[in-house]
CSV table of C-alpha atoms and ligand atoms in Angstrom, one decimal:
chain,number,residue,atom,x,y,z
A,10,MET,CA,-61.8,208.9,76.7
A,11,ASN,CA,-62.7,209.1,73.0
A,12,ASN,CA,-63.5,212.0,70.8
A,13,ASP,CA,-64.9,212.8,67.4
A,14,ILE,CA,-61.7,212.1,65.4
A,15,ALA,CA,-59.8,209.3,67.1
A,16,LYS,CA,-60.2,206.3,69.4
A,17,VAL,CA,-57.6,206.5,72.2
A,18,LEU,CA,-54.8,204.0,71.9
A,19,LEU,CA,-52.5,205.5,74.6
A,20,ASP,CA,-53.5,208.3,77.0
A,21,GLU,CA,-51.0,210.7,78.6
A,22,THR,CA,-50.2,208.5,81.5
A,23,GLN,CA,-49.6,205.5,79.3
A,24,ILE,CA,-47.4,207.5,77.0
A,25,ALA,CA,-45.3,208.7,79.9
A,26,ALA,CA,-44.8,205.1,81.1
A,27,VAL,CA,-43.6,204.1,77.6
A,28,VAL,CA,-41.3,207.0,77.3
A,29,ASP,CA,-39.8,206.4,80.8
A,30,GLY,CA,-39.1,202.8,79.9
A,31,ILE,CA,-37.2,203.8,76.7
A,32,ALA,CA,-35.2,206.5,78.4
A,33,GLU,CA,-34.2,204.1,81.2
A,34,LYS,CA,-32.8,201.6,78.6
A,35,ILE,CA,-30.9,204.4,76.7
A,36,ASN,CA,-29.5,205.7,80.0
A,37,LYS,CA,-28.2,202.2,80.8
A,38,ASP,CA,-26.8,201.4,77.3
A,39,TYR,CA,-25.0,204.7,76.8
A,40,LYS,CA,-23.8,205.2,80.4
A,41,ASN,CA,-20.4,207.0,80.2
A,42,GLU,CA,-20.8,207.5,76.4
A,43,GLU,CA,-21.3,210.7,74.5
A,44,LEU,CA,-24.5,210.7,72.4
A,45,VAL,CA,-25.9,212.7,69.5
A,46,VAL,CA,-29.7,212.5,69.5
A,47,VAL,CA,-31.1,213.1,66.0
A,48,GLY,CA,-34.9,213.9,65.9
A,49,ILE,CA,-36.7,213.3,62.7
A,50,LEU,CA,-39.0,216.2,62.0
A,51,LYS,CA,-41.8,216.7,62.5
A,52,GLY,CA,-43.6,213.7,64.0
A,53,SER,CA,-41.0,212.9,66.7
A,54,ILE,CA,-41.1,216.3,68.4
A,55,MET,CA,-43.3,215.4,71.4
A,56,PHE,CA,-41.7,212.1,72.0
A,57,LEU,CA,-38.3,213.6,71.6
A,58,ALA,CA,-38.9,216.4,74.0
A,59,ASP,CA,-40.2,214.1,76.7
A,60,MET,CA,-37.6,211.4,76.2
A,61,PHE,CA,-34.7,213.8,75.8
A,62,ARG,CA,-35.3,215.4,79.2
A,63,ARG,CA,-35.2,212.0,80.9
A,64,LEU,CA,-31.7,211.3,79.5
A,65,GLU,CA,-29.0,211.3,82.1
A,66,VAL,CA,-26.1,210.7,79.6
A,67,SER,CA,-24.0,213.3,78.1
A,68,CYS,CA,-25.9,214.2,74.9
A,69,SER,CA,-26.4,216.8,72.2
A,70,LEU,CA,-29.4,217.4,70.0
A,71,ASP,CA,-29.8,217.7,66.2
A,72,PHE,CA,-32.6,217.4,63.7
A,73,MET,CA,-33.2,216.1,60.2
A,74,ALA,CA,-36.3,216.2,58.0
A,75,ALA,CA,-37.0,213.9,55.2
A,76,SER,CA,-39.9,213.2,52.9
A,77,SER,CA,-40.8,210.1,50.9
A,78,TYR,CA,-42.7,210.4,47.7
A,79,GLY,CA,-45.3,208.2,46.2
A,80,SER,CA,-49.0,207.9,47.3
A,81,SER,CA,-49.6,205.9,50.5
A,82,ALA,CA,-51.0,203.1,48.5
A,83,VAL,CA,-48.0,202.7,46.1
A,84,SER,CA,-45.0,203.9,48.0
A,85,SER,CA,-42.1,204.6,45.7
A,86,GLY,CA,-39.6,204.4,48.5
A,87,LYS,CA,-37.8,207.4,47.2
A,88,VAL,CA,-36.6,209.6,50.1
A,89,THR,CA,-35.4,213.2,49.9
A,90,ILE,CA,-33.5,214.9,52.8
A,91,GLU,CA,-35.2,218.3,53.4
A,92,LYS,CA,-33.2,219.4,56.4
A,93,ASP,CA,-29.7,218.0,57.1
A,94,LEU,CA,-27.7,217.8,60.4
A,95,SER,CA,-26.1,221.0,61.6
A,96,SER,CA,-23.4,219.2,63.5
A,97,ASP,CA,-20.6,216.7,62.7
A,98,ILE,CA,-21.3,213.2,63.8
A,99,LYS,CA,-18.0,211.6,62.8
A,100,GLY,CA,-16.7,209.4,65.5
A,101,LYS,CA,-19.8,209.8,67.6
A,102,HIS,CA,-22.6,207.6,68.8
A,103,VAL,CA,-25.9,208.6,67.1
A,104,LEU,CA,-29.4,207.8,68.2
A,105,VAL,CA,-32.1,208.5,65.6
A,106,VAL,CA,-35.5,209.3,67.1
A,107,GLU,CA,-38.6,208.7,65.0
A,108,ASP,CA,-42.3,208.7,65.7
A,109,ILE,CA,-43.2,205.6,63.8
A,110,LEU,CA,-41.4,203.0,61.7
A,111,ASP,CA,-43.7,201.8,59.0
A,112,THR,CA,-42.4,200.6,55.6
A,113,GLY,CA,-38.9,201.4,56.7
A,114,ASN,CA,-38.2,203.4,53.6
A,115,THR,CA,-37.5,206.6,55.4
A,116,LEU,CA,-35.3,205.3,58.2
A,117,SER,CA,-33.3,202.9,56.1
A,118,TYR,CA,-32.4,205.8,53.8
A,119,ILE,CA,-31.5,208.0,56.7
A,120,LYS,CA,-29.5,205.3,58.4
A,121,ASP,CA,-27.4,204.7,55.3
A,122,TYR,CA,-27.0,208.4,54.8
A,123,LEU,CA,-25.8,208.9,58.4
A,124,LYS,CA,-23.4,205.9,58.1
A,125,GLU,CA,-21.6,207.7,55.3
A,126,LYS,CA,-20.6,210.4,57.8
A,127,GLU,CA,-18.6,207.8,59.7
A,128,PRO,CA,-20.3,207.9,63.1
A,129,LEU,CA,-19.1,205.4,65.8
A,130,SER,CA,-22.6,203.8,65.8
A,131,VAL,CA,-26.2,204.6,64.6
A,132,LYS,CA,-29.2,203.2,66.5
A,133,ILE,CA,-32.9,203.7,65.9
A,134,CYS,CA,-35.4,204.7,68.5
A,135,THR,CA,-39.0,204.8,67.6
A,136,LEU,CA,-42.2,205.3,69.6
A,137,PHE,CA,-44.2,203.0,67.4
A,138,ASP,CA,-43.4,200.2,65.1
A,139,LYS,CA,-45.7,198.6,62.4
A,140,PRO,CA,-43.6,195.6,61.3
A,141,SER,CA,-46.4,194.1,59.2
A,142,ARG,CA,-45.9,196.9,56.7
A,143,ARG,CA,-42.1,196.7,56.3
A,144,GLN,CA,-40.5,196.9,52.9
A,145,LYS,CA,-36.9,197.4,54.0
A,146,PRO,CA,-34.9,195.2,56.3
A,147,ILE,CA,-34.6,197.6,59.2
A,148,ASN,CA,-35.6,197.1,62.8
A,149,PRO,CA,-35.6,199.5,65.7
A,150,ASP,CA,-33.1,199.2,68.6
A,151,TYR,CA,-35.6,200.9,71.0
A,152,VAL,CA,-39.3,200.7,70.5
A,153,GLY,CA,-42.2,202.0,72.6
A,154,ARG,CA,-45.1,199.9,71.2
A,155,THR,CA,-45.5,197.5,68.3
A,156,ILE,CA,-48.9,198.0,66.7
A,157,PRO,CA,-50.9,196.4,63.9
A,158,ASP,CA,-51.6,198.2,60.6
A,159,LEU,CA,-53.5,201.1,62.1
A,160,PHE,CA,-53.3,204.8,61.2
A,161,ILE,CA,-52.5,206.8,64.4
A,162,VAL,CA,-52.5,210.5,65.2
A,163,GLY,CA,-51.6,212.8,68.1
A,164,TYR,CA,-48.6,213.5,70.3
A,165,GLY,CA,-46.7,214.8,67.2
A,166,LEU,CA,-48.2,212.4,64.7
A,167,ASP,CA,-50.3,214.0,62.0
A,168,TYR,CA,-52.9,213.4,59.4
A,169,ASN,CA,-52.4,216.0,56.6
A,170,GLU,CA,-50.5,218.1,59.2
A,171,LYS,CA,-53.4,218.1,61.6
A,172,TYR,CA,-53.9,216.5,65.1
A,173,ARG,CA,-50.2,216.7,66.1
A,174,ASN,CA,-51.4,218.8,69.1
A,175,LEU,CA,-53.5,216.0,70.6
A,176,SER,CA,-52.1,215.1,74.0
A,177,TYR,CA,-53.0,211.4,73.5
A,178,ILE,CA,-52.4,208.9,70.7
A,179,GLY,CA,-55.5,207.8,68.9
A,180,VAL,CA,-56.5,205.6,66.0
A,181,LEU,CA,-57.9,207.9,63.4
A,182,LYS,CA,-61.6,207.2,62.7
A,183,PRO,CA,-62.1,206.0,59.1
A,184,GLU,CA,-64.8,208.6,58.5
A,185,ILE,CA,-62.1,211.3,58.9
A,186,TYR,CA,-60.0,210.0,55.9
A,187,SER,CA,-62.6,208.3,53.7
B,3,5GP,P1,-41.9,204.7,56.4
B,3,5GP,O1,-40.8,205.3,55.5
B,3,5GP,O2,-41.4,203.9,57.5
B,3,5GP,O3,-43.0,204.1,55.6
B,3,5GP,O4,-42.6,206.0,57.0
B,3,5GP,C1,-42.5,206.4,58.2
B,3,5GP,C2,-43.3,207.7,58.3
B,3,5GP,O5,-44.6,207.6,57.7
B,3,5GP,C3,-43.4,208.1,59.7
B,3,5GP,O6,-42.4,208.9,60.1
B,3,5GP,C4,-44.7,208.9,59.7
B,3,5GP,O7,-44.4,210.2,59.3
B,3,5GP,C5,-45.5,208.3,58.6
B,3,5GP,N1,-46.5,207.3,59.1
B,3,5GP,C6,-46.5,205.9,59.0
B,3,5GP,N2,-47.5,205.4,59.7
B,3,5GP,C7,-48.1,206.4,60.3
B,3,5GP,C8,-49.3,206.4,61.1
B,3,5GP,O8,-49.9,205.4,61.5
B,3,5GP,N3,-49.7,207.7,61.5
B,3,5GP,C9,-49.1,208.8,61.1
B,3,5GP,N4,-49.5,210.0,61.6
B,3,5GP,N5,-48.0,208.8,60.3
B,3,5GP,C10,-47.5,207.6,59.9
B,4,MG,MG1,-42.1,210.8,60.6
Protein backbone atom coordinates (compact mmCIF):
# COMPACT_ATOMS: atom_id res chain seq x y z
CA MET A 1 0.00 0.00 0.00
CA ASN A 2 1.59 3.26 -1.15
CA ASN A 3 0.03 6.52 -2.17
CA ASP A 4 1.05 9.79 -3.73
CA ILE A 5 2.57 11.39 -0.68
CA ALA A 6 4.23 8.73 1.42
CA LYS A 7 5.72 5.26 1.28
CA VAL A 8 4.25 3.06 3.99
CA LEU A 9 6.56 2.34 6.91
CA LEU A 10 3.95 0.86 9.29
CA ASP A 11 0.38 -0.01 8.36
CA GLU A 12 -2.53 -0.03 10.82
CA THR A 13 -1.99 -3.65 11.85
CA GLN A 14 1.72 -3.09 12.44
CA ILE A 15 1.04 0.07 14.44
CA ALA A 16 -1.45 -1.80 16.65
CA ALA A 17 1.14 -4.51 17.38
CA VAL A 18 3.77 -1.91 18.34
CA VAL A 19 1.30 -0.04 20.57
CA ASP A 20 0.20 -3.30 22.24
CA GLY A 21 3.81 -4.18 23.03
CA ILE A 22 4.48 -0.83 24.68
CA ALA A 23 1.24 -0.89 26.71
CA GLU A 24 2.06 -4.38 27.95
CA LYS A 25 5.45 -3.22 29.29
CA ILE A 26 3.93 -0.16 30.95
CA ASN A 27 1.21 -2.29 32.57
CA LYS A 28 3.90 -4.56 34.00
CA ASP A 29 6.23 -1.76 35.17
CA TYR A 30 3.55 0.36 36.85
CA LYS A 31 1.46 -2.45 38.30
CA ASN A 32 -0.05 -1.24 41.60
CA GLU A 33 1.27 2.30 40.97
CA GLU A 34 -0.55 5.52 40.23
CA LEU A 35 0.48 7.08 36.93
CA VAL A 36 0.07 10.51 35.32
CA VAL A 37 0.30 10.17 31.54
CA VAL A 38 1.38 13.41 29.85
CA GLY A 39 0.76 13.60 26.10
CA ILE A 40 2.85 16.07 24.12
CA LEU A 41 0.58 17.86 21.64
CA LYS A 42 -0.09 17.48 18.87
CA GLY A 43 1.86 14.65 17.29
CA SER A 44 1.27 12.09 20.04
CA ILE A 45 -2.54 12.14 19.99
CA MET A 46 -3.22 9.00 17.94
CA PHE A 47 -0.54 6.97 19.68
CA LEU A 48 -1.66 8.28 23.06
CA ALA A 49 -5.33 7.50 22.41
CA ASP A 50 -4.57 3.94 21.35
CA MET A 51 -1.96 3.26 24.03
CA PHE A 52 -3.90 4.90 26.87
CA ARG A 53 -6.97 2.72 26.39
CA ARG A 54 -4.78 -0.38 26.67
CA LEU A 55 -3.47 0.67 30.08
CA GLU A 56 -4.72 -1.38 32.99
CA VAL A 57 -2.98 0.66 35.70
CA SER A 58 -4.58 3.45 37.70
CA CYS A 59 -3.86 6.54 35.60
CA SER A 60 -4.83 10.09 34.83
CA LEU A 61 -4.23 12.09 31.65
CA ASP A 62 -2.76 15.52 31.07
CA PHE A 63 -1.23 17.41 28.14
CA MET A 64 1.60 19.76 27.32
CA ALA A 65 2.52 21.57 24.13
CA ALA A 66 5.98 22.88 23.32
CA SER A 67 7.64 24.38 20.31
CA SER A 68 11.29 24.54 19.46
CA TYR A 69 12.58 27.36 17.35
CA GLY A 70 15.23 27.45 14.67
CA SER A 71 15.01 26.07 11.16
CA SER A 72 15.17 22.31 10.80
CA ALA A 73 18.66 22.60 9.34
CA VAL A 74 20.05 24.71 12.18
CA SER A 75 18.09 23.81 15.29
CA SER A 76 18.63 26.39 18.01
CA GLY A 77 17.45 23.96 20.65
CA LYS A 78 15.43 26.73 22.27
CA VAL A 79 12.16 25.32 23.55
CA THR A 80 9.07 27.22 24.68
CA ILE A 81 6.17 25.73 26.64
CA GLU A 82 2.93 26.69 24.89
CA LYS A 83 0.57 24.70 27.05
CA ASP A 84 1.39 23.64 30.59
CA LEU A 85 -0.01 20.85 32.76
CA SER A 86 -3.39 21.40 34.37
CA SER A 87 -2.72 19.01 37.26
CA ASP A 88 -0.19 18.75 40.09
CA ILE A 89 2.41 16.02 39.52
CA LYS A 90 4.26 16.43 42.83
CA GLY A 91 4.90 13.00 44.35
CA LYS A 92 3.51 11.18 41.32
CA HIS A 93 4.91 8.88 38.66
CA VAL A 94 4.87 10.67 35.30
CA LEU A 95 5.03 9.08 31.86
CA VAL A 96 5.61 11.52 28.99
CA VAL A 97 4.19 10.30 25.69
CA GLU A 98 5.72 11.69 22.49
CA ASP A 99 5.42 10.85 18.80
CA ILE A 100 9.09 10.94 17.92
CA LEU A 101 12.38 11.62 19.67
CA ASP A 102 14.72 13.31 17.24
CA THR A 103 17.43 15.78 18.37
CA GLY A 104 16.12 15.38 21.92
CA ASN A 105 15.92 19.15 22.44
CA THR A 106 12.18 19.15 23.12
CA LEU A 107 12.04 16.20 25.47
CA SER A 108 15.16 17.04 27.44
CA TYR A 109 13.72 20.51 28.10
CA ILE A 110 10.33 19.07 29.07
CA LYS A 111 11.89 16.41 31.29
CA ASP A 112 13.98 18.99 33.19
CA TYR A 113 10.93 21.24 33.47
CA LEU A 114 8.78 18.44 34.88
CA LYS A 115 11.48 17.36 37.35
CA GLU A 116 11.32 20.82 38.95
CA LYS A 117 7.74 20.00 39.94
CA GLU A 118 9.08 17.20 42.17
CA PRO A 119 7.38 14.14 40.70
CA LEU A 120 8.27 10.69 42.06
CA SER A 121 9.64 9.74 38.64
CA VAL A 122 9.59 10.90 35.00
CA LYS A 123 9.86 8.40 32.17
CA ILE A 124 9.71 8.89 28.42
CA CYS A 125 7.59 6.86 26.02
CA THR A 126 7.96 7.54 22.32
CA LEU A 127 6.50 5.79 19.31
CA PHE A 128 9.61 6.49 17.21
CA ASP A 129 13.23 7.21 17.97
CA LYS A 130 15.83 8.65 15.59
CA PRO A 131 18.99 8.27 17.73
CA SER A 132 21.32 9.24 14.87
CA ARG A 133 20.08 12.84 15.12
CA ARG A 134 20.46 13.26 18.87
CA GLN A 135 21.95 16.52 20.24
CA LYS A 136 20.98 16.04 23.91
CA PRO A 137 21.82 13.05 26.10
CA ILE A 138 18.30 11.72 26.48
CA ASN A 139 16.99 8.24 25.76
CA PRO A 140 13.45 6.87 25.83
CA ASP A 141 12.35 4.36 28.47
CA TYR A 142 9.76 2.92 26.08
CA VAL A 143 10.16 3.02 22.32
CA GLY A 144 8.01 1.62 19.55
CA ARG A 145 10.46 1.63 16.66
CA THR A 146 13.98 2.94 16.19
CA ILE A 147 14.35 4.39 12.69
CA PRO A 148 17.11 5.94 10.56
CA ASP A 149 17.07 9.62 9.60
CA LEU A 150 13.80 9.63 7.64
CA PHE A 151 10.95 12.14 7.76
CA ILE A 152 7.74 10.34 8.60
CA VAL A 153 4.10 11.43 8.62
CA GLY A 154 0.69 10.06 9.53
CA TYR A 155 -0.98 8.67 12.66
CA GLY A 156 -0.64 12.10 14.31
CA LEU A 157 2.67 13.13 12.77
CA ASP A 158 2.55 16.12 10.42
CA TYR A 159 4.39 17.91 7.70
CA ASN A 160 3.41 21.60 7.96
CA GLU A 161 0.30 20.53 9.93
CA LYS A 162 -0.83 18.15 7.18
CA TYR A 163 -1.08 14.35 7.01
CA ARG A 164 -1.79 13.81 10.72
CA ASN A 165 -5.01 12.09 9.62
CA LEU A 166 -3.33 9.26 7.72
CA SER A 167 -4.16 5.92 9.35
CA TYR A 168 -0.69 4.56 8.55
CA ILE A 169 2.81 5.91 9.08
CA GLY A 170 4.72 6.72 5.92
CA VAL A 171 8.02 8.14 4.80
CA LEU A 172 7.22 11.45 3.11
CA LYS A 173 8.22 11.42 -0.53
CA PRO A 174 11.01 13.95 -1.26
CA GLU A 175 8.97 15.60 -4.04
CA ILE A 176 6.44 16.75 -1.41
CA TYR A 177 8.95 18.85 0.55
CA SER A 178 11.56 19.73 -2.06
P1 LIG B 1 13.38 17.10 18.83
O1 LIG B 1 13.31 18.21 19.80
O2 LIG B 1 13.60 15.75 19.45
O3 LIG B 1 14.34 17.36 17.70
O4 LIG B 1 12.00 17.16 18.08
C1 LIG B 1 11.03 16.27 18.22
C2 LIG B 1 9.85 16.79 17.44
O5 LIG B 1 10.22 17.10 16.07
C3 LIG B 1 8.81 15.73 17.36
O6 LIG B 1 7.94 15.78 18.44
C4 LIG B 1 8.15 16.05 16.05
O7 LIG B 1 7.16 17.03 16.27
C5 LIG B 1 9.24 16.64 15.20
N1 LIG B 1 9.83 15.60 14.32
C6 LIG B 1 11.06 15.07 14.38
N2 LIG B 1 11.24 14.14 13.44
C7 LIG B 1 10.07 14.06 12.76
C8 LIG B 1 9.63 13.28 11.65
O8 LIG B 1 10.30 12.40 11.09
N3 LIG B 1 8.34 13.51 11.24
C9 LIG B 1 7.53 14.43 11.82
N4 LIG B 1 6.31 14.56 11.32
N5 LIG B 1 7.92 15.18 12.86
C10 LIG B 1 9.18 15.00 13.32
MG1 LIG C 1 6.03 16.34 18.66
